[in-house]
CSV table of C-alpha atoms in Angstrom, one decimal:
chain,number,residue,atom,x,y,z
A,21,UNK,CA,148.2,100.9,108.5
A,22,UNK,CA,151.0,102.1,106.0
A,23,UNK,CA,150.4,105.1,103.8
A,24,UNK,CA,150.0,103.2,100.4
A,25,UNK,CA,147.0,101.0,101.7
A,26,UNK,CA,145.2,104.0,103.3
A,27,UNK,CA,145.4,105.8,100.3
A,28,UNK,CA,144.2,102.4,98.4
A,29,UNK,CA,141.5,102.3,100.9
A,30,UNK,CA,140.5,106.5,99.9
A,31,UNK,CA,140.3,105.1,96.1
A,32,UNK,CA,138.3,102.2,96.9
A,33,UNK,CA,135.7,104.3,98.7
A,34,UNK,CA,136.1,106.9,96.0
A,35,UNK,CA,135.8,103.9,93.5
A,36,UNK,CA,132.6,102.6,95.3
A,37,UNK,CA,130.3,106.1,95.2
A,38,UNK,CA,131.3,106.6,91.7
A,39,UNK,CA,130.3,103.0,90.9
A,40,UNK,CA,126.7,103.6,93.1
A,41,UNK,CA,126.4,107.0,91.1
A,42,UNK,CA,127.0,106.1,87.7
A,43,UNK,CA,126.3,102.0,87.9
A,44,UNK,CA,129.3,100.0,86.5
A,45,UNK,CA,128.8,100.8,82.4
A,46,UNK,CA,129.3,104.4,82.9
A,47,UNK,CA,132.0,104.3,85.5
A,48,UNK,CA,135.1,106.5,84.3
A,49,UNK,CA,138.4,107.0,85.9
A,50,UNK,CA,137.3,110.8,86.1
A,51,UNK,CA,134.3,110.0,87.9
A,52,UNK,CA,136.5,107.6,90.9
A,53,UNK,CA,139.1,111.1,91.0
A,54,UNK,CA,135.9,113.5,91.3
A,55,UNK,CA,135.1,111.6,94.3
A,56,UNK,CA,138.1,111.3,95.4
A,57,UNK,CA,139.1,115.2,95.2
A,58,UNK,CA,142.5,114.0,93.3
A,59,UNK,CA,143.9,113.6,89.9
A,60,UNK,CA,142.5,110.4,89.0
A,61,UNK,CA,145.8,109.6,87.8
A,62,UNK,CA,146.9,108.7,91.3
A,63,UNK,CA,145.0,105.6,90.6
A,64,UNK,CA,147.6,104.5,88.5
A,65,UNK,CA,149.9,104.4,91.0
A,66,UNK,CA,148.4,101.7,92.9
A,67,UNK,CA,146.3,100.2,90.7
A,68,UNK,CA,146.9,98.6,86.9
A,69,UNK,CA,143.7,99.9,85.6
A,70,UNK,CA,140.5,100.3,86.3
A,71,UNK,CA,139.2,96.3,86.0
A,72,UNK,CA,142.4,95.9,88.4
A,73,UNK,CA,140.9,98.1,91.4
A,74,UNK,CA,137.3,97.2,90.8
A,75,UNK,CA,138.7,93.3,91.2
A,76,UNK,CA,140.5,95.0,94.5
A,77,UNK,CA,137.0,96.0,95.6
A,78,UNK,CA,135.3,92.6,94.8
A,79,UNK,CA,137.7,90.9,96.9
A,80,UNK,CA,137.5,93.3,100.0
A,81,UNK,CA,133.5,92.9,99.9
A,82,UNK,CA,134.2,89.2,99.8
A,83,UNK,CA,137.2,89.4,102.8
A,84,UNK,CA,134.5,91.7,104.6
A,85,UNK,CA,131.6,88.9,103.6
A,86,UNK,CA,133.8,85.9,105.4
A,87,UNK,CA,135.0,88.1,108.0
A,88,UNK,CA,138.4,86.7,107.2
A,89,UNK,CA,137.1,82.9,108.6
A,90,UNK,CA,138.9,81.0,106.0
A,91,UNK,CA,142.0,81.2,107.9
A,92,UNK,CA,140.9,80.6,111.9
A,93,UNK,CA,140.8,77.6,113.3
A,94,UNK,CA,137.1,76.2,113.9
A,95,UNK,CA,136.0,75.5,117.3
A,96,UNK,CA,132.2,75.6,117.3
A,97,UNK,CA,131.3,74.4,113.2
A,98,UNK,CA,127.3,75.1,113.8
A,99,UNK,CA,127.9,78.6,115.2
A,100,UNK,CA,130.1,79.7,112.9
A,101,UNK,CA,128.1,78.5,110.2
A,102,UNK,CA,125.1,80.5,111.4
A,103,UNK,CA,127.2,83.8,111.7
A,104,UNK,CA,129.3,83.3,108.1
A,105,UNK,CA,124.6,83.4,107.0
A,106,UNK,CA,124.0,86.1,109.4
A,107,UNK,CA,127.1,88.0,108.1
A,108,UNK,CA,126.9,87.6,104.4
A,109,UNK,CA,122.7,88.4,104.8
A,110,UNK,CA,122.8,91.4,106.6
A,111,UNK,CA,123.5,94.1,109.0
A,112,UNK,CA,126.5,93.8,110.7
A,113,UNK,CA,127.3,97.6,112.4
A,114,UNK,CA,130.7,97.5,111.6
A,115,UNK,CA,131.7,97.5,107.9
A,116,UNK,CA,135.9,97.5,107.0
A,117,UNK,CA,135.7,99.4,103.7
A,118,UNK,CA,133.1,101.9,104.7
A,119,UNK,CA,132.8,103.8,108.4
A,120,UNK,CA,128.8,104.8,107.3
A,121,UNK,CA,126.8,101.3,107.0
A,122,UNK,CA,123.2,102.7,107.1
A,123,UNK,CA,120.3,100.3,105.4
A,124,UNK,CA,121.0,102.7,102.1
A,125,UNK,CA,124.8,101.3,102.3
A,126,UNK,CA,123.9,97.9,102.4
A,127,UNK,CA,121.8,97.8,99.7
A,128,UNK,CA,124.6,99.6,97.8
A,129,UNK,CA,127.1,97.4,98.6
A,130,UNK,CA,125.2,94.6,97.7
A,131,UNK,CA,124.1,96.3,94.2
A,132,UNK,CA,127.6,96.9,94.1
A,133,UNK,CA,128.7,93.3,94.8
A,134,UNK,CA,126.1,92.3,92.0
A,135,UNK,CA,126.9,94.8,89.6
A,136,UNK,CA,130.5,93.8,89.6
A,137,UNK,CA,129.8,89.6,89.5
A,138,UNK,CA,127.3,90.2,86.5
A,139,UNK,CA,130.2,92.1,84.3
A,140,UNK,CA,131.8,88.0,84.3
A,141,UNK,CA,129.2,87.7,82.0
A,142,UNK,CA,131.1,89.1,79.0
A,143,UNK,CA,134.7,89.5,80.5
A,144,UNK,CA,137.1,86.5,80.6
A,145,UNK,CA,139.4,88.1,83.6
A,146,UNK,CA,136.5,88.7,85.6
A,147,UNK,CA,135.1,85.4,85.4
A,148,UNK,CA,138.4,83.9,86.6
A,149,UNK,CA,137.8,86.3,89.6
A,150,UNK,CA,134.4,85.7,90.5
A,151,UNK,CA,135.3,81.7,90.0
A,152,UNK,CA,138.5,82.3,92.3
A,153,UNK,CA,136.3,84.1,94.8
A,154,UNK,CA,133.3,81.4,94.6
A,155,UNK,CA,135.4,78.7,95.2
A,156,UNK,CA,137.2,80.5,97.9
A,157,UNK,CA,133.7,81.1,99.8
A,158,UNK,CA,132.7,77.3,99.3
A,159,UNK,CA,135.7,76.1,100.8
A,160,UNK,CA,135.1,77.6,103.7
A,161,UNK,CA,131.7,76.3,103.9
A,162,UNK,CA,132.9,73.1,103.1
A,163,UNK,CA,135.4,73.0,105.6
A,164,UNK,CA,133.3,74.3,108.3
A,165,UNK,CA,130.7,71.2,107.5
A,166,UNK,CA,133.2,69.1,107.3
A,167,UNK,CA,134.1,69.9,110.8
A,168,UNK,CA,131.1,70.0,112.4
A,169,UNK,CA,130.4,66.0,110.7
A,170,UNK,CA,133.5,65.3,112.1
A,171,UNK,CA,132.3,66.0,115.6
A,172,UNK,CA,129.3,64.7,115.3
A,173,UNK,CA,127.5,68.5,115.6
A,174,UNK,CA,126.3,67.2,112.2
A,175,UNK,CA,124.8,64.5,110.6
A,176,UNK,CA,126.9,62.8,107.6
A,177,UNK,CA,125.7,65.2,104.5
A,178,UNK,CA,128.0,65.7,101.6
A,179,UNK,CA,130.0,68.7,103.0
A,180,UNK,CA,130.7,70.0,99.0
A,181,UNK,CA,127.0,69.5,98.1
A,182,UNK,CA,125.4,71.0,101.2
A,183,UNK,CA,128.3,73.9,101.0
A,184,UNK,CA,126.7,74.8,97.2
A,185,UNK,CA,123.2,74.5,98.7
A,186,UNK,CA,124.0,77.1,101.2
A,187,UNK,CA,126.6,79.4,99.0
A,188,UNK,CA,123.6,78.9,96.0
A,189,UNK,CA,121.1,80.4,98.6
A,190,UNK,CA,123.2,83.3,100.3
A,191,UNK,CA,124.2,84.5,97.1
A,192,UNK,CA,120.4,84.3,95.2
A,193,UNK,CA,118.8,86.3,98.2
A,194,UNK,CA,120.9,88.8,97.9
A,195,UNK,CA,120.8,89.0,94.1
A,196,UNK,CA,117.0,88.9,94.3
A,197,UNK,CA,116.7,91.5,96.6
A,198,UNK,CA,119.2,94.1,94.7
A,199,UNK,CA,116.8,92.9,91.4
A,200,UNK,CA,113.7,92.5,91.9
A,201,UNK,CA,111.0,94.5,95.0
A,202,UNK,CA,110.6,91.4,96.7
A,203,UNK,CA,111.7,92.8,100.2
A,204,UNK,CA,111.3,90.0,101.5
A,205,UNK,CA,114.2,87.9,99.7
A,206,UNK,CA,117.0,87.9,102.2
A,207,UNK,CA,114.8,87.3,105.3
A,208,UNK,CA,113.0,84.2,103.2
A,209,UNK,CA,116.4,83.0,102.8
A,210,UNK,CA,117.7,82.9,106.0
A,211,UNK,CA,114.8,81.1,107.2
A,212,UNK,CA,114.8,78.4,104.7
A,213,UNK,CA,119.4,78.0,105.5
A,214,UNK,CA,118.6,78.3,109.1
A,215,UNK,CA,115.7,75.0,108.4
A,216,UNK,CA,118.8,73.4,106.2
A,217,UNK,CA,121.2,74.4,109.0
A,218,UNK,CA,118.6,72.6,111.7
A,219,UNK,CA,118.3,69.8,110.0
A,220,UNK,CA,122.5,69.0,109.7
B,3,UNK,CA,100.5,83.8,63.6
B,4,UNK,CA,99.8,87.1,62.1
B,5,UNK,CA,102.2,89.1,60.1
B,6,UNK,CA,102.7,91.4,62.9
B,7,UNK,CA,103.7,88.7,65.2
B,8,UNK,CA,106.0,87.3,62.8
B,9,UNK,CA,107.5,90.9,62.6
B,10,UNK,CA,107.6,91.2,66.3
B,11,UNK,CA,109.2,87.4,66.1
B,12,UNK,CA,111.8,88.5,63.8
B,13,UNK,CA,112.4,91.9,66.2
B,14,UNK,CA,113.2,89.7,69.3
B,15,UNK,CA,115.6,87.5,67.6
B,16,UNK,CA,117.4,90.3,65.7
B,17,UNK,CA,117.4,91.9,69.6
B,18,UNK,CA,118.5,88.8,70.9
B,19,UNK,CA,121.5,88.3,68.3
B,20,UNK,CA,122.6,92.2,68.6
B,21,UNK,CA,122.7,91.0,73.0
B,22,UNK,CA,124.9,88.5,72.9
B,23,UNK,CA,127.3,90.5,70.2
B,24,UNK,CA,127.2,93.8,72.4
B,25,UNK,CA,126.1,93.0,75.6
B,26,UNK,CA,123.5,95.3,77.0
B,27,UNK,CA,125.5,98.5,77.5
B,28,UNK,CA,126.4,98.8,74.3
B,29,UNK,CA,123.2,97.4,72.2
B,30,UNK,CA,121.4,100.4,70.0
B,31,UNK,CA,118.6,99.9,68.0
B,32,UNK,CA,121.2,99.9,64.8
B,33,UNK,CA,122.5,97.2,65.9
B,34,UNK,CA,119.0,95.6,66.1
B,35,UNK,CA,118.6,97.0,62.6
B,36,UNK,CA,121.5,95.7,61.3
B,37,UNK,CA,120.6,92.2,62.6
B,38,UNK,CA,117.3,92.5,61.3
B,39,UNK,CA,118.7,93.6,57.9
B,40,UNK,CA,116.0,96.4,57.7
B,41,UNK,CA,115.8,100.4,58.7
B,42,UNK,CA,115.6,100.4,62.8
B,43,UNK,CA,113.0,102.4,62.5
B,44,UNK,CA,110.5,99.6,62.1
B,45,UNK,CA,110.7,99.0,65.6
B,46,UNK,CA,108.8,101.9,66.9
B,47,UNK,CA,105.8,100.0,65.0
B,48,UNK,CA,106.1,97.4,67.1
B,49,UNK,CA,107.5,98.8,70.6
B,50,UNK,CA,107.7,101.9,72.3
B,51,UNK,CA,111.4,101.6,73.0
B,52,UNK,CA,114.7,99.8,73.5
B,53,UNK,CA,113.4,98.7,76.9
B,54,UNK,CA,109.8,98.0,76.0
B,55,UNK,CA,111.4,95.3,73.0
B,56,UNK,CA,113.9,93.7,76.0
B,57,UNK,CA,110.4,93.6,78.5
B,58,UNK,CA,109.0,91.6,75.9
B,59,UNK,CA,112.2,89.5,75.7
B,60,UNK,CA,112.6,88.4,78.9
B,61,UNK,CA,108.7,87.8,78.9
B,62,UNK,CA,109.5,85.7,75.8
B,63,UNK,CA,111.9,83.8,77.7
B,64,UNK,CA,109.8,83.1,80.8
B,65,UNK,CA,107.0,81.8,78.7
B,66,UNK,CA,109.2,79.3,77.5
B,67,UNK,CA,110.5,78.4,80.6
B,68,UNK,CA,107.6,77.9,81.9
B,69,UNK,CA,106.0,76.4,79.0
B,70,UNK,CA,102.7,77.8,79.3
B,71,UNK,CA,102.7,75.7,82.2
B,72,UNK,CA,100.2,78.4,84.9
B,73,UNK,CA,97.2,78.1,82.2
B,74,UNK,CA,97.3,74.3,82.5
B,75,UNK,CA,95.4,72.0,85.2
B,76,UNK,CA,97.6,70.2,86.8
B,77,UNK,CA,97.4,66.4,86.8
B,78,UNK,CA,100.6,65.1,88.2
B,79,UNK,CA,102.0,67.6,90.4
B,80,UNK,CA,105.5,65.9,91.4
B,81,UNK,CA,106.4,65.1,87.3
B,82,UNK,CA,105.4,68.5,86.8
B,83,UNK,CA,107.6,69.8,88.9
B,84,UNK,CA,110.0,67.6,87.9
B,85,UNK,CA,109.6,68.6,83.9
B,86,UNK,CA,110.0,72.2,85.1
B,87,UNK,CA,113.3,72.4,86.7
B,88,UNK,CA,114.4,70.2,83.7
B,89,UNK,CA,112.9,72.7,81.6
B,90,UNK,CA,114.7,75.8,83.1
B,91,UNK,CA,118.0,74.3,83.5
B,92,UNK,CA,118.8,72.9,80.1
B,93,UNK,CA,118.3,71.2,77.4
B,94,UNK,CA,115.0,71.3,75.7
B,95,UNK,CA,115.5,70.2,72.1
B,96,UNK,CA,113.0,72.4,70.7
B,97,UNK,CA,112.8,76.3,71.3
B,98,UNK,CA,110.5,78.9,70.7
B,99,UNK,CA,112.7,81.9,70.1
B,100,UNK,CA,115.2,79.8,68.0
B,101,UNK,CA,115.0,77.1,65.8
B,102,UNK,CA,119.1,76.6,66.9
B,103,UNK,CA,119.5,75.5,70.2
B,104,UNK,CA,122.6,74.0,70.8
B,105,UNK,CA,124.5,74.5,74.0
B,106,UNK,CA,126.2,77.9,72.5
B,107,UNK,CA,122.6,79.4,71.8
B,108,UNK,CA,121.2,78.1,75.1
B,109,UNK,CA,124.2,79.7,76.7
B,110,UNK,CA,123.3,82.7,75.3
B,111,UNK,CA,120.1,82.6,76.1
B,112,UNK,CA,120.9,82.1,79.6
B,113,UNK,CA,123.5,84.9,79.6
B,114,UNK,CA,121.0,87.5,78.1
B,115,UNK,CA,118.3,86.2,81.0
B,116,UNK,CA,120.8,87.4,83.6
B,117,UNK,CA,122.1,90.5,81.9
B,118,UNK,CA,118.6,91.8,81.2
B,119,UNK,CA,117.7,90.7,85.3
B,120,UNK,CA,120.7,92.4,86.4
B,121,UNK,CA,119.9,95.4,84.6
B,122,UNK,CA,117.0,96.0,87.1
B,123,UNK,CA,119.5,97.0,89.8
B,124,UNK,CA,119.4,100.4,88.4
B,125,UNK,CA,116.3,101.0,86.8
B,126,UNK,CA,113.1,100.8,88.5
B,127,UNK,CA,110.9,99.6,85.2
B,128,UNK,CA,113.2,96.9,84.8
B,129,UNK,CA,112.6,96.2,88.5
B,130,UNK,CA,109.1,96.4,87.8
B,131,UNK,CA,109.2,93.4,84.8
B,132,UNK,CA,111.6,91.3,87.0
B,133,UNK,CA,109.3,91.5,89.9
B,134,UNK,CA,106.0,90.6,88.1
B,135,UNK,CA,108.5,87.7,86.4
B,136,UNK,CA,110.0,86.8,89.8
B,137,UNK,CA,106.3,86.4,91.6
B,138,UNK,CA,104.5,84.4,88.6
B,139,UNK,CA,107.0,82.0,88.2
B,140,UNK,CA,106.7,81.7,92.0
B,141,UNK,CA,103.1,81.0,92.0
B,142,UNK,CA,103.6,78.3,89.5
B,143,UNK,CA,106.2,76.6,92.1
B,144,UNK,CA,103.3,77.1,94.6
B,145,UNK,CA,100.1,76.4,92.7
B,146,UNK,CA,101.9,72.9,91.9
B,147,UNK,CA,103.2,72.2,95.2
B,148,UNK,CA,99.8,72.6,96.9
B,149,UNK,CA,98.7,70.7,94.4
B,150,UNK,CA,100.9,67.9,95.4
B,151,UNK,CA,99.7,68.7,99.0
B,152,UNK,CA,96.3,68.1,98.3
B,153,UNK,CA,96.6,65.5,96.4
B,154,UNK,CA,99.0,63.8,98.9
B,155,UNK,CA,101.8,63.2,96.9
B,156,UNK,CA,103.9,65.8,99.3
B,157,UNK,CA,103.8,66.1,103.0
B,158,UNK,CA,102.4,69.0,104.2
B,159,UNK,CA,105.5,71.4,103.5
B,160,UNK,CA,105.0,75.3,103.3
B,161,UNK,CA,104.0,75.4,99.6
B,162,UNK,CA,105.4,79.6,99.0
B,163,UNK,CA,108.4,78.4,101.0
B,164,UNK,CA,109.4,75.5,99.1
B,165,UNK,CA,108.3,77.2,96.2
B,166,UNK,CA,110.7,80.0,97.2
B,167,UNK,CA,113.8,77.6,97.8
B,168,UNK,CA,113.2,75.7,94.2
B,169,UNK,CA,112.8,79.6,92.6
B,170,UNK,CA,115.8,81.0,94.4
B,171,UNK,CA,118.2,77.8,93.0
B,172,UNK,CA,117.1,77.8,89.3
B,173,UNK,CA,118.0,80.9,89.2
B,174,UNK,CA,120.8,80.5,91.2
B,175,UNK,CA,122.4,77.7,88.9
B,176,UNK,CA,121.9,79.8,86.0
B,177,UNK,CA,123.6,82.6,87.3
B,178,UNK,CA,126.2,80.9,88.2
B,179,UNK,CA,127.2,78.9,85.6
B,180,UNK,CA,127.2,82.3,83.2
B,181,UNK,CA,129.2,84.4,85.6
B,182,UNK,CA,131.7,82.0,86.9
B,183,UNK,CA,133.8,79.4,85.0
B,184,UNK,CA,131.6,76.7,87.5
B,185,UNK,CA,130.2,74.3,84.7
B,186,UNK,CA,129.1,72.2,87.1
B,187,UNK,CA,126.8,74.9,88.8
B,188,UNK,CA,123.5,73.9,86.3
B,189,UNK,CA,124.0,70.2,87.3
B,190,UNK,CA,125.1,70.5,91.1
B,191,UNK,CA,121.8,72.8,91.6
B,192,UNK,CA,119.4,69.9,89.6
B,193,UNK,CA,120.7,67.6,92.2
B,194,UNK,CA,119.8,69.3,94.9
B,195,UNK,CA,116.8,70.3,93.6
B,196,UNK,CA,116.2,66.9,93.0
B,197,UNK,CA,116.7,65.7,96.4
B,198,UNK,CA,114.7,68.6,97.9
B,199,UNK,CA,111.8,67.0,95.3
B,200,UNK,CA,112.4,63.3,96.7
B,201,UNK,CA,111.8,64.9,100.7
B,202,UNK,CA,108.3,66.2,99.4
């Protein structure tokens, strides 16, 4: 790893306990360099602005989501459906953009992940993202599908619709577990895409 | 309606204009006032604060989308269903909150539902309302279903979870089609929640 993208991964960490700190209205460039221990104009030198690294952080949450599956070939569809669900809905131990990924960091990544795909709402660049980035994560479920109908793992669904049904659900448990106290959100979830999953 | 519920009527749409000109960051009560065309002031007769007035909002909104519907007896649970989904994912003519509901004010209205939800990442009053939102309007998915149960015009599914999986992709579909450029995310969802209807 080159000097540049470790010091891209410091800010993004940096970036991240500002963002849990201060929640994404209040987050200043003087908040990510108090984190960070440095001038926060350092950030300039890697990144356009501040929208520019928080899209940066998006899209490693979502390469850390997929587990970088859009690019490997698929050998068993069902299987690796079931872990893309397991990955995206929990607890893996090992976590790319953070060495520490206690309970507490999980929950804050997720808020994070929410945070950041709510600010769409009003902002035109961050909607292409988040629509770049949903698409990107349907296409892989899609795909996946597609190849386990192909090889008769599944039965013949609609790989596009029953890619949205599971994408629709991964997405809403953990958007209802970072918004609401229903602790049981994710777990409910899983069980009702692992039924869906069954029934392919 | 009283005068003061006329007042408080006029608050929420004032609030409700000043939301989807400011987003919720930036939204002060002079805005409101502004809105309103009258000294902020008058709020405090009518809510405790900012937050209190947004509560009362979102509870505004739920009501509608329910339509009153957990007070009623239920007499055909499948069209009932069926009348609610339709209900929360478009296109009712007429509104409660305003007498304008084209698809700009209905994308509003769906925009302010998910930034006033999302707000409850951070504070735990919020998380509170969206909790006590999140739990009625599943035990109107569930009442009905068991209804349908009973009455067998479903087979015997687990009402809380199929109420659960309905819940999770209306909300789902909203979210998505405000935070992403995905304007096919309202209908795809109705279609699947369609089919998951025809299975019952």
């Amino acid at each position: 790893m080159g000097n540049a993208s470790e010091t891209e991964h410091r800010i993004r960490e940096a970036a991240f306990r500002a963002l849990v700190k201060h929640g994404y209205a209040d987050l200043s460039l003087t908040d990510i360099g108090n984190e960070l221990g440095q001038n926060p104009s350092i950030i300039y030198h890697y990144y356009d602005s501040k929208d520019d690294l928080l899209f940066s952080m998006l899209e490693t949450f979502v390469d850390i989501f997929v587990d970088g599956r859009g690019d490997r070939p698929i050998t068993d569809p069902e299987q690796e459906l079931r872990e893309m669900v397991d990955h995206v809905l929990q607890t893996e131990d090992k976590n790319d953009i953070l060495p520490d990924s206690s309970t507490d960091m999980r929950t804050a990544i997720s808020r994070m992940f929410v945070e950041l795909w709510t600010h769409a709402i009003w902002d035109d660049d961050f909607r292409r993202e988040t629509t770049e980035i949903e698409l990107r994560l349907k296409e892989i479920f899609t795909k996946t599908i597609r190849a386990g109908i192909e090889r008769d793992q599944f039965r013949p669904v609609n790989p596009e619709r029953t890619a949205d049904h599971i994408l629709f659900l991964l997405k809403q448990g953990i958007y209802t577990r970072v918004t609401t106290n229903r602790d049981d959100a994710t777990e409910r979830v899983h069980s009702i895409i692992d039924e869906l999953i069954d029934d392919l």
